[in-house]
Short mmCIF file of C-alpha atoms in Angstrom, two decimals:
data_model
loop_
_atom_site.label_atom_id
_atom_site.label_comp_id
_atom_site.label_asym_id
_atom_site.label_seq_id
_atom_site.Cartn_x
_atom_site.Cartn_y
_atom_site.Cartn_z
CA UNK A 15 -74.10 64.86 198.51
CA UNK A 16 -73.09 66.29 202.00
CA UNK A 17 -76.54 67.04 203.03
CA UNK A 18 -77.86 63.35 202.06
CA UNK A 19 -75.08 61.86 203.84
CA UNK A 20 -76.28 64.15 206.68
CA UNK A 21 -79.71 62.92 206.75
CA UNK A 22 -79.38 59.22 205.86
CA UNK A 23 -76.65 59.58 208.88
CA UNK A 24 -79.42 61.09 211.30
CA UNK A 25 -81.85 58.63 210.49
CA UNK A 26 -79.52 56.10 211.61
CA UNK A 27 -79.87 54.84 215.65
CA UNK A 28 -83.16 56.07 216.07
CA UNK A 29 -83.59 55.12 219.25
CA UNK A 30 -80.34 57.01 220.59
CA UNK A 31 -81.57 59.98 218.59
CA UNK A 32 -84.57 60.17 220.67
CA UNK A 33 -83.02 59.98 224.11
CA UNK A 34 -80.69 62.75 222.92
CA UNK A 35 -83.89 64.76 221.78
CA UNK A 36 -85.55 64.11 224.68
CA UNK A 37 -82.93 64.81 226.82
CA UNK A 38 -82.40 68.82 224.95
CA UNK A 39 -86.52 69.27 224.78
CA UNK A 40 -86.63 69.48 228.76
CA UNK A 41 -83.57 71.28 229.11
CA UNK A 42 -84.83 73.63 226.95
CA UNK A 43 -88.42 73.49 228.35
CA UNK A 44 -87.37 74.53 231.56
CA UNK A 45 -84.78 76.96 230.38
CA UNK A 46 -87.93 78.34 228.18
CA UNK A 47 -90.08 78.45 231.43
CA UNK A 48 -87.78 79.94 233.72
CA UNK A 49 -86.56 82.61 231.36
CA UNK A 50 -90.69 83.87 230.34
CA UNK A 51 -91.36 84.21 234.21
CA UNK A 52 -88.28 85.60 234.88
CA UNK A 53 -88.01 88.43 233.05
CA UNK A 54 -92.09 88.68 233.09
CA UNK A 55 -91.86 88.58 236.97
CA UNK A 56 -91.16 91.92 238.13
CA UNK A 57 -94.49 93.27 238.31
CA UNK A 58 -96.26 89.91 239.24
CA UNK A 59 -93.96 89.00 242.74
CA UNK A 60 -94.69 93.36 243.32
CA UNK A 61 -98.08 92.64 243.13
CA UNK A 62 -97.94 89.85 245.17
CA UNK A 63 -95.94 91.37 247.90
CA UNK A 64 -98.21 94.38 247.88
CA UNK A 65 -100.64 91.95 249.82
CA UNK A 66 -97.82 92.64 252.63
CA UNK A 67 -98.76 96.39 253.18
CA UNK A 68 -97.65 99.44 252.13
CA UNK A 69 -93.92 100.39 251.15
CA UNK A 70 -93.98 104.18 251.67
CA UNK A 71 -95.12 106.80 254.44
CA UNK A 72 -96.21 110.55 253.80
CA UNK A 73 -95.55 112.82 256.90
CA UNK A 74 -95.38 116.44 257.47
CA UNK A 75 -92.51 117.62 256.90
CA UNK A 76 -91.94 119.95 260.08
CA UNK A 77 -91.52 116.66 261.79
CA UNK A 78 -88.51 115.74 259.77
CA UNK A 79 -86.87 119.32 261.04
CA UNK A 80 -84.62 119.17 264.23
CA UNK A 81 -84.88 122.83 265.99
CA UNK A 82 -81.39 122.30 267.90
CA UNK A 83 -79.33 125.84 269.42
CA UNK A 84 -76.64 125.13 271.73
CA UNK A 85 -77.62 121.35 271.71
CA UNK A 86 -81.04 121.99 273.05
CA UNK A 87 -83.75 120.50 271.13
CA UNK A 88 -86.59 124.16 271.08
CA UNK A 89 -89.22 121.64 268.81
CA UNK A 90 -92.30 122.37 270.77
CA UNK A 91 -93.25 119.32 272.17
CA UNK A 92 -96.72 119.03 270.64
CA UNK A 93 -97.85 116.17 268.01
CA UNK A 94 -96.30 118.35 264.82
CA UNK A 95 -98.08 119.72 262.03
CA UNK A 96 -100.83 117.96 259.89
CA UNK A 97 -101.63 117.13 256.42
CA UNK A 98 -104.68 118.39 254.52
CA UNK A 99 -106.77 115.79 253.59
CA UNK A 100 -107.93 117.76 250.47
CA UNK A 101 -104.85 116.81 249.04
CA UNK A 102 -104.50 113.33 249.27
CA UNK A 103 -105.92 112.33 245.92
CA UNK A 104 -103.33 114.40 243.98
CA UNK A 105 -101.68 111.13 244.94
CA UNK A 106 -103.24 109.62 241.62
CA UNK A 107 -101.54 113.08 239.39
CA UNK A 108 -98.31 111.47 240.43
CA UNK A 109 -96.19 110.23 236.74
CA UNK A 110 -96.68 106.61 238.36
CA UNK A 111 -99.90 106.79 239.45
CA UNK A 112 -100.82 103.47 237.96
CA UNK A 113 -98.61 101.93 240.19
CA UNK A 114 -99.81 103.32 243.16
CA UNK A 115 -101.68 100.59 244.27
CA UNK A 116 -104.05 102.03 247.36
CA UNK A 117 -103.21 104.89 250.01
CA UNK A 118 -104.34 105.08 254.01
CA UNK A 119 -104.24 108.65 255.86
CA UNK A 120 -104.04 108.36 259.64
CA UNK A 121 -104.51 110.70 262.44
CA UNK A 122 -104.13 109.12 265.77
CA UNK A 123 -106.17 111.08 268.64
CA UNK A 124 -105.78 110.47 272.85
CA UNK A 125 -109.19 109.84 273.61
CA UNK A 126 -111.42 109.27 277.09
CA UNK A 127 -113.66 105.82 277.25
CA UNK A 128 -116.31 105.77 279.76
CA UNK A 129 -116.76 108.70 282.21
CA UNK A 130 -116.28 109.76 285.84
CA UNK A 131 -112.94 108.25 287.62
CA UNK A 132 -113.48 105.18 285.67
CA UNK A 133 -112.32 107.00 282.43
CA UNK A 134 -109.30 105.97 281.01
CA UNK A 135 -106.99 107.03 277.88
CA UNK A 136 -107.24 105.27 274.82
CA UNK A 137 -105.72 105.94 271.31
CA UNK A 138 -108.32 106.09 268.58
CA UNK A 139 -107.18 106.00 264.94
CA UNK A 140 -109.11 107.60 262.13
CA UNK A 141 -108.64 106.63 258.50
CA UNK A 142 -110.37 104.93 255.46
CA UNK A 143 -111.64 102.21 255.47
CA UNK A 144 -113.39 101.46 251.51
CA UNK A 145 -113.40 105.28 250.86
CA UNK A 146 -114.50 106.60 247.32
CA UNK A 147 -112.56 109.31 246.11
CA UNK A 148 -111.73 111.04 242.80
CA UNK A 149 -109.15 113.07 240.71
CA UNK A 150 -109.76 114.93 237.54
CA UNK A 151 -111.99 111.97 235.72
CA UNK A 152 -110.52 109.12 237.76
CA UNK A 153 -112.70 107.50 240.29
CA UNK A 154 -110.69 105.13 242.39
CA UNK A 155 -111.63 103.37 246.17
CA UNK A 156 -108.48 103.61 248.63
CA UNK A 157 -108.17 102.07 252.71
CA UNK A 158 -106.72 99.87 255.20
CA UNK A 159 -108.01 97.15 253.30
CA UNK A 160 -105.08 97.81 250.73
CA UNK A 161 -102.40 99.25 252.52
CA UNK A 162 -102.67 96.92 255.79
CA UNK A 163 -104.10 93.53 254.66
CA UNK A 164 -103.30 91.83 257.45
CA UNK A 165 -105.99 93.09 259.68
CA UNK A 166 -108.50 91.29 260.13
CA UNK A 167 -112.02 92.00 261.54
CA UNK A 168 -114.96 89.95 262.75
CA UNK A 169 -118.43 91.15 263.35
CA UNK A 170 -121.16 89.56 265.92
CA UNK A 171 -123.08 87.83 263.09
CA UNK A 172 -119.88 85.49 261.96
CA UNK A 173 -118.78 87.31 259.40
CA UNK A 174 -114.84 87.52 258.71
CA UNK A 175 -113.96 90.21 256.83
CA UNK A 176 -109.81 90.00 255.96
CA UNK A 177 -108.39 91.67 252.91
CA UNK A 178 -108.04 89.74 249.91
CA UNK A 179 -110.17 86.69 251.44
CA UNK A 180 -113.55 88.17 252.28
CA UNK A 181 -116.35 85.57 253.41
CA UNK A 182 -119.65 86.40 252.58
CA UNK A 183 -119.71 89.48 251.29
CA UNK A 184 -117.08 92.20 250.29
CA UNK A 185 -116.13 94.61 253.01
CA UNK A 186 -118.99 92.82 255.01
CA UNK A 187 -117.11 94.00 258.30
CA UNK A 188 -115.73 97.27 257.49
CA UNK A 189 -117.45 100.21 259.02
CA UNK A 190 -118.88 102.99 256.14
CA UNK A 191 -116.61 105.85 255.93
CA UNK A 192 -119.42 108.44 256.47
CA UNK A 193 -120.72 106.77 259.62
CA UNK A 194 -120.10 106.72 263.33
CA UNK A 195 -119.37 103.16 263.48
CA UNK A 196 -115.93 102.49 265.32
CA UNK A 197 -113.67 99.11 265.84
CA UNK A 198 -112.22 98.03 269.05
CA UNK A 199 -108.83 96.18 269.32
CA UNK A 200 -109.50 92.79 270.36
CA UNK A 201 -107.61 93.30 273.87
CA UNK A 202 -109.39 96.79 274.07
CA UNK A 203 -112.40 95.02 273.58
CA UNK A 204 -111.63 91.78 275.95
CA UNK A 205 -110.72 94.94 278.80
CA UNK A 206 -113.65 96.13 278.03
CA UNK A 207 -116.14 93.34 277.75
CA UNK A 208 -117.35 94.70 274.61
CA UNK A 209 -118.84 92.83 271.68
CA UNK A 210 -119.93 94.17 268.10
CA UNK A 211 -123.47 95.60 268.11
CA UNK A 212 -122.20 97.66 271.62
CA UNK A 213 -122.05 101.24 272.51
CA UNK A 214 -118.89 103.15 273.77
CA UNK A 215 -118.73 106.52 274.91
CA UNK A 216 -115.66 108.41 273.50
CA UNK A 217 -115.11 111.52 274.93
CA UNK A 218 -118.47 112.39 275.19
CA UNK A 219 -119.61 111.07 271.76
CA UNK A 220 -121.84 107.42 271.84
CA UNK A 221 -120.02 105.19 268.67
CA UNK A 222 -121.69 101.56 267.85
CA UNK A 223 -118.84 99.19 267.90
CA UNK A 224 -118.77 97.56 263.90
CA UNK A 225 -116.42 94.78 264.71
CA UNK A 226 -113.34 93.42 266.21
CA UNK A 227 -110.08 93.96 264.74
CA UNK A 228 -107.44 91.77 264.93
CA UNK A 229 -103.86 93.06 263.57
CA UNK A 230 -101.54 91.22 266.43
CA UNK A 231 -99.84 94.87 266.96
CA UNK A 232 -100.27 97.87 268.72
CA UNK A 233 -103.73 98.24 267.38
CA UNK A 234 -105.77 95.55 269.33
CA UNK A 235 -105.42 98.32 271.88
CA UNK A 236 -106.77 100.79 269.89
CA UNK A 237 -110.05 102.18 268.47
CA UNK A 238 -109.85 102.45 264.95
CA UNK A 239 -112.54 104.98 263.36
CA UNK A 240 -113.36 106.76 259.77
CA UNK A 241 -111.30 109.37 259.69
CA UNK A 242 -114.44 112.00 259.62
CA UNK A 243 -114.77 110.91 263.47
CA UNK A 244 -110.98 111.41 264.63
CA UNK A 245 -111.11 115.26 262.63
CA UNK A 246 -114.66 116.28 265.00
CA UNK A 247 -113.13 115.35 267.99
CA UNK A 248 -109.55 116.54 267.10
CA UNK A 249 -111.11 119.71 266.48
CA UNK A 250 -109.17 120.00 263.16
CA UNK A 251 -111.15 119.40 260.22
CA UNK A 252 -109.04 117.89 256.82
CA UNK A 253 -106.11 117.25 259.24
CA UNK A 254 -103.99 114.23 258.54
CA UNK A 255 -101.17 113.21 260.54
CA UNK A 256 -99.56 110.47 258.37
CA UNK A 257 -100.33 108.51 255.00
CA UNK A 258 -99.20 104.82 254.04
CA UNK A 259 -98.89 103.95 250.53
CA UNK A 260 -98.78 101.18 248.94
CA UNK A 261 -96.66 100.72 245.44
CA UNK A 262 -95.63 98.92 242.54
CA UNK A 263 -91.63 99.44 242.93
CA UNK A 264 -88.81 98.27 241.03
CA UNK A 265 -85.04 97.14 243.43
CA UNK A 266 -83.51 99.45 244.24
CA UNK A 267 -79.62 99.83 242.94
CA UNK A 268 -77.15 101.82 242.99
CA UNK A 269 -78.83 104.32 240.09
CA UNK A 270 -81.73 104.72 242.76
CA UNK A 271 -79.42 105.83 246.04
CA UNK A 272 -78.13 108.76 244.39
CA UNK A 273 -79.64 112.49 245.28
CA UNK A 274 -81.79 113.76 242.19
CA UNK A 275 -80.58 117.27 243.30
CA UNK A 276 -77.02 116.02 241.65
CA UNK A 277 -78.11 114.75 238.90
CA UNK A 278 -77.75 116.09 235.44
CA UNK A 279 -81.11 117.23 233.66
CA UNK A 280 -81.06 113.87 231.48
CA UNK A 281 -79.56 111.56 233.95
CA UNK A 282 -82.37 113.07 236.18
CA UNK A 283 -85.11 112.27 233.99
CA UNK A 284 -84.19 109.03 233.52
CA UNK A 285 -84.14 108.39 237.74
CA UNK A 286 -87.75 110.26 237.70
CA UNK A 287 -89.31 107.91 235.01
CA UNK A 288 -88.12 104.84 236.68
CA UNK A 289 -90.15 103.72 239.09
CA UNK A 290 -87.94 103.55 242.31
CA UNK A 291 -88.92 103.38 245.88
CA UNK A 292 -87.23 106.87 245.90
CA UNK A 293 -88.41 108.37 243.00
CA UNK A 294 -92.18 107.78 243.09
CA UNK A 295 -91.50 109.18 247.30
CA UNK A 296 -89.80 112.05 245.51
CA UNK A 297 -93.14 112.75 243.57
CA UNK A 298 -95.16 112.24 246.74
CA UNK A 299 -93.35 115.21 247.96
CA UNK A 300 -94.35 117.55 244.80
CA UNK A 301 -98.01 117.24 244.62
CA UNK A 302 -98.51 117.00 248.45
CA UNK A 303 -97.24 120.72 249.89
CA UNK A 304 -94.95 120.77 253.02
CA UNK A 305 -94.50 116.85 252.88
CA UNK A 306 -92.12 114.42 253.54
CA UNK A 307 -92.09 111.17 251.61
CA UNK A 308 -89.78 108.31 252.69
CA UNK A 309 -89.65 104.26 252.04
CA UNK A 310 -90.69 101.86 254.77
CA UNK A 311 -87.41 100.55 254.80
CA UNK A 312 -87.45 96.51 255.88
CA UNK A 313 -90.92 96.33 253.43
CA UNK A 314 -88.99 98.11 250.60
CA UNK A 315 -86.01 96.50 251.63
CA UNK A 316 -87.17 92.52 251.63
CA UNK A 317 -88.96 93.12 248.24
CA UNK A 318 -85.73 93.71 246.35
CA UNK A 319 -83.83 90.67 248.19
CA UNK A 320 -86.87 88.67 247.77
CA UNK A 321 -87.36 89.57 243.73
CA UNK A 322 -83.35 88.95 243.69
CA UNK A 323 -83.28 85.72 245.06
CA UNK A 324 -86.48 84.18 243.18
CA UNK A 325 -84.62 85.05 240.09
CA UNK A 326 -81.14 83.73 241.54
CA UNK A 327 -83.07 80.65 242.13
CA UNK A 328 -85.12 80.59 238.75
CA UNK A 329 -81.09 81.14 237.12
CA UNK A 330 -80.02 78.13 239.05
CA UNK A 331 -82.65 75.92 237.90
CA UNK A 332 -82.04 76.89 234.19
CA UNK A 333 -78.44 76.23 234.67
CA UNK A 334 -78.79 72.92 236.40
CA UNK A 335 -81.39 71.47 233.70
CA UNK A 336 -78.97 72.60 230.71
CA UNK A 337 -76.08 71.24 232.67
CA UNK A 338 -77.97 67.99 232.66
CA UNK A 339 -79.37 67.96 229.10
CA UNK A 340 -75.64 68.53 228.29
CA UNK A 341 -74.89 65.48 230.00
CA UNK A 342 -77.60 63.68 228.68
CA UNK A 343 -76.75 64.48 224.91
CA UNK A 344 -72.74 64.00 225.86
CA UNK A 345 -73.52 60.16 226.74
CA UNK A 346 -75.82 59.50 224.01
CA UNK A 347 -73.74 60.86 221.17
CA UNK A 348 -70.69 59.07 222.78
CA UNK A 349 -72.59 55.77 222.76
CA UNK A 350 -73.95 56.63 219.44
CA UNK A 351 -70.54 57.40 217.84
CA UNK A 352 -68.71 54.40 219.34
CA UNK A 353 -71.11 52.26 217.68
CA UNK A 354 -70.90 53.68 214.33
CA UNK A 355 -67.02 53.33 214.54
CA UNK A 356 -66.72 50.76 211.45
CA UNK A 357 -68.60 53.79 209.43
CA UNK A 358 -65.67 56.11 210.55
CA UNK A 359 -63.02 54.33 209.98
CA UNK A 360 -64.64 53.19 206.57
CA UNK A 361 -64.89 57.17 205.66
CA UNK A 362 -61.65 58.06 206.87
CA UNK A 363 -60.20 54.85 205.04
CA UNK A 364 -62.09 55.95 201.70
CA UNK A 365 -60.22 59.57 201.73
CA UNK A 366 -62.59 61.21 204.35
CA UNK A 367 -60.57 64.17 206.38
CA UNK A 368 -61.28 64.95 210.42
CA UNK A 369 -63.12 68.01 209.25
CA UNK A 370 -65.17 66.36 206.79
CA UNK A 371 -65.94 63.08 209.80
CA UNK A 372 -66.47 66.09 212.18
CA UNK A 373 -68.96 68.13 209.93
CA UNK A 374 -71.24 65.29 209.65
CA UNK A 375 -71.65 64.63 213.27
CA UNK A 376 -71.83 68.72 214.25
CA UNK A 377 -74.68 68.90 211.72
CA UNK A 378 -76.59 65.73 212.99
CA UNK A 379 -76.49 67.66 216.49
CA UNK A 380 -77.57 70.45 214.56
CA UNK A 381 -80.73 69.14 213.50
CA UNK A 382 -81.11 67.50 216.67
CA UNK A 383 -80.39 70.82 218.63
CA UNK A 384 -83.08 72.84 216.28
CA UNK A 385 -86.44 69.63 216.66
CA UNK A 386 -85.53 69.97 220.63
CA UNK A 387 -84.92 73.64 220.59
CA UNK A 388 -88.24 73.92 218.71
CA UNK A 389 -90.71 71.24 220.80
CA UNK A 390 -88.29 72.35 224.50
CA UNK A 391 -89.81 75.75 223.44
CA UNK A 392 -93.71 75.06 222.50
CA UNK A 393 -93.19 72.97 225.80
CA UNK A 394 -91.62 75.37 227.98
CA UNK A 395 -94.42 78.34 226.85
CA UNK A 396 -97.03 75.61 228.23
CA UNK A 397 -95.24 75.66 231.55
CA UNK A 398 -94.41 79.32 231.73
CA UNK A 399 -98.72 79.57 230.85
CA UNK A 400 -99.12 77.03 233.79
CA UNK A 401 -96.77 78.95 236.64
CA UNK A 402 -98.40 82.05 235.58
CA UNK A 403 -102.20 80.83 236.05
CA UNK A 404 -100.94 78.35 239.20
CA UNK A 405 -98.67 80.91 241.34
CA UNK A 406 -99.44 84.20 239.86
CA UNK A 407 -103.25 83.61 238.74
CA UNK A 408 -102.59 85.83 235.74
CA UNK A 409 -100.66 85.67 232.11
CA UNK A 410 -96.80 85.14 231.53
CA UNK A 411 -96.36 87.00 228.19
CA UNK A 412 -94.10 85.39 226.16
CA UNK A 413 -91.78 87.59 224.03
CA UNK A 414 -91.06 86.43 220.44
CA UNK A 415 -87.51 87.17 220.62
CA UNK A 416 -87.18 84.55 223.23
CA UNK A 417 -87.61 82.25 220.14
CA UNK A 418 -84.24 82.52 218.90
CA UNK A 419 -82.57 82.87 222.13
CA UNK A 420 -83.61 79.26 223.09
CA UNK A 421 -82.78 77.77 219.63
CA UNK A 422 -79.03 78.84 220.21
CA UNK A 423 -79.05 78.08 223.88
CA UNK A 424 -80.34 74.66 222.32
CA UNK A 425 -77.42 74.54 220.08
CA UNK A 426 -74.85 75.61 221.92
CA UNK A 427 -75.93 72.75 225.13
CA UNK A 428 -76.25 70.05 222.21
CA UNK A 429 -72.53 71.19 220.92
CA UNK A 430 -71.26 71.63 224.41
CA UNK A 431 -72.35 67.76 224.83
CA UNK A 432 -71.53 66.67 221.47
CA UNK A 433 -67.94 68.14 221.37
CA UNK A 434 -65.80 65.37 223.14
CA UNK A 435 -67.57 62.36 221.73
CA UNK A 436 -67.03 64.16 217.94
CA UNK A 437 -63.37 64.84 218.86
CA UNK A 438 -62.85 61.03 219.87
CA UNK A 439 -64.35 60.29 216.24
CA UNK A 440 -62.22 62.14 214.08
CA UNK A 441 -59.59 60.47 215.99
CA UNK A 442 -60.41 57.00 215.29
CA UNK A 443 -57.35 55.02 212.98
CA UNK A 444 -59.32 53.38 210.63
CA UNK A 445 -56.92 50.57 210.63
CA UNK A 446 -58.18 49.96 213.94
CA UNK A 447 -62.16 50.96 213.56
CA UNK A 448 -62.76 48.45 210.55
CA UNK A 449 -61.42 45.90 212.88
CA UNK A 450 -64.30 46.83 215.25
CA UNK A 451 -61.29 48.14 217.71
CA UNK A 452 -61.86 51.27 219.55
#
């Protein structure tokens, strides 16, 4: 009897019914959403704020050592110790290689442009540019292009080559790692009068100038060469002064600060297979000898605020669109039950007790809660898709225990809204309710 008393009750006010439903599918659909790119957006936003350079530096690690007796610094003053280039792509044997998104090597040299008294010192820069490299079976391309995307480069014909929005052709404007081809800072260059296609005699050696670069730093007063080129006239060949990396991190908390070295074996592991700022750094330093591995502290930094407050904000709308549903499904059941106040007091006149009046109208919002839990969700999974492709231009996964998690949410927002307009029911005097009174 109790569940067709249910059901003929639901089918009753229709058009009420709907608003209510309508009002808990986009709740719900937006709760659904922001919950499958929330916890489905690590990863993605990491990726995306890759495209802002690299996170982590490699240096020797003499130059971390201070040489102090008596308060006297004795480090010689010379330009430190170097890194062998032979063991950069050990970089890739790292436990998180797969996050380790690209890597640069730099070894700045003072150089000589032009000759006689006109001569004058100029830094030039070697690194990679698109190089090729490989580890055990692994072939993998690593460069500026990854690490510092916000250089850009123009060459004489027109071409624009920028990372991640390349006209023309890929790398069309990045010198070939193997060559002699060189590019000038865009001041250098203006100083200079020098155009791509030109000739510049560095310290002796004649380089064709590949293109213009353009980072709006200390660069465009540089000369930026493969790294081959900066090793010959260094005199030092496999020498690398410093290496940028670029990596998919996780924020950092309070787990990550701590100093492995204190760690218990288990707690230890756990900090090594998670896949910190500090702990992929801390494998940097094991398969490159005599390094020093350290984050790039406001890129690191911003990520995790950034990250924190996207899902702060992605919280807040979630919140705000179930406080509304709530609202929503509070004024339409109140408006509902106030018109069906004969029918209470009829029930409660015919014997009916508060629970009994009270069960009926929890398990009309039941049914109500579960057809808007179910379309809010099949809705929300469309929008989640939609973000993904729109913002992301990839897949939000949605996990299948998400399912039930949005059916109670959808219950508990449709009781929640439900509750004081079913308390004011069961407290109707029939007396009063068959006279139409409220």
């Amino acid at each position: 009897m109790f569940p067709r008393i249910v059901y003929e009750s639901f089918r009753h006010q229709a058009r009420r019914k709907l608003l209510a439903g309508v009002a808990i599918t986009l709740g719900v659909a937006v709760a659904t959403a922001m919950i499958a790119v929330a916890t489905d957006i690590g990863d993605k936003i990491n990726r995306e704020l890759r495209s802002y350079g690299a996170n982590l530096v490699v240096t020797p690690q003499e130059d971390t050592l201070d040489v102090e007796v008596g308060g006297v610094n004795l480090k010689p003053p010379s330009d430190g110790a170097f890194l062998n280039e032979a063991d950069l792509p050990k970089i890739r044997g790292t436990f998180w290689h797969n996050n380790i998104v690209g890597f640069s090597p730099m070894l700045p040299v003072t150089v000589k442009i032009g000759s006689g008294p006109d001569a004058k010192d100029v830094t030039l820069v070697g690194t990679y540019f698109n190089k090729p490299l490989r580890f055990g079976k692994q072939d993998f391309t690593t460069g500026v292009p990854i690490t510092h995307p916000w250089w850009k480069v123009s060459c004489g014909d027109g071409r624009l080559a920028r990372p991640g929005r390349v006209e023309d052709s890929p790398a069309a404007c990045w010198p070939n790692d193997d060559s002699q081809d060189i590019l000038v800072g865009e001041r250098l260059a203006a100083k200079l009068g020098k155009k791509p296609g030109d000739t510049l005699n560095v310290t002796g050696r004649q380089l064709t100038i590949f293109g213009i670069l353009s980072t709006g730093a200390a660069e465009d007063d540089e000369i930026i060469a493969p790294l081959a080129v900066a090793q010959q006239i260094l005199g030092k060949p496999g020498a690398v002064r410093r290496v940028y990396v670029s990596a998919l991190t996780k924020p950092q908390d309070a787990f990550a600060t701590q100093d492995p070295n204190t760690m218990t074996p288990e707690v230890r592991d756990r900090w090594y297979c998670s896949p910190y700022v500090q702990s992929i750094a801390f494998q940097l330093q094991e398969v490159i000898p005599h390094s020093h591995a350290e984050q790039i502290r406001q890129v690191a930094q911003n990520e995790g605020t950034v990250l924190s407050r996207i899902k702060g904000l992605m919280l807040l709308v979630t919140l705000a669109a179930l406080f509304a549903s709530a609202l929503a499904v509070s004024a339409a059941m109140a408006t509902a039950i106030f018109e069906r106040r004969v029918e209470v007091g009829l029930m409660k006149a015919l014997g009916a007790g508060s629970l009994a009046v009270a069960a009926i109208f929890f398990a009309e919002a039941l049914l109500l809660a579960l057809v808007g839990g179910i379309a809010g969700f099949s809705a929300g999974a469309l929008l989640a898709h939609q973000i993904g492709r729109s913002i992301f231009n990839s897949q939000i996964s949605i996990e299948p225990v998400l399912f039930p998690v949005i059916l109670a949410i959808a219950v508990f927002v449709t009781f929640a809204g439900s509750a004081a307009a079913i308390r004011r029911a069961v407290k109707f005097d029939p007396v009063f309710a068959l006279r139409g009174e409220g």
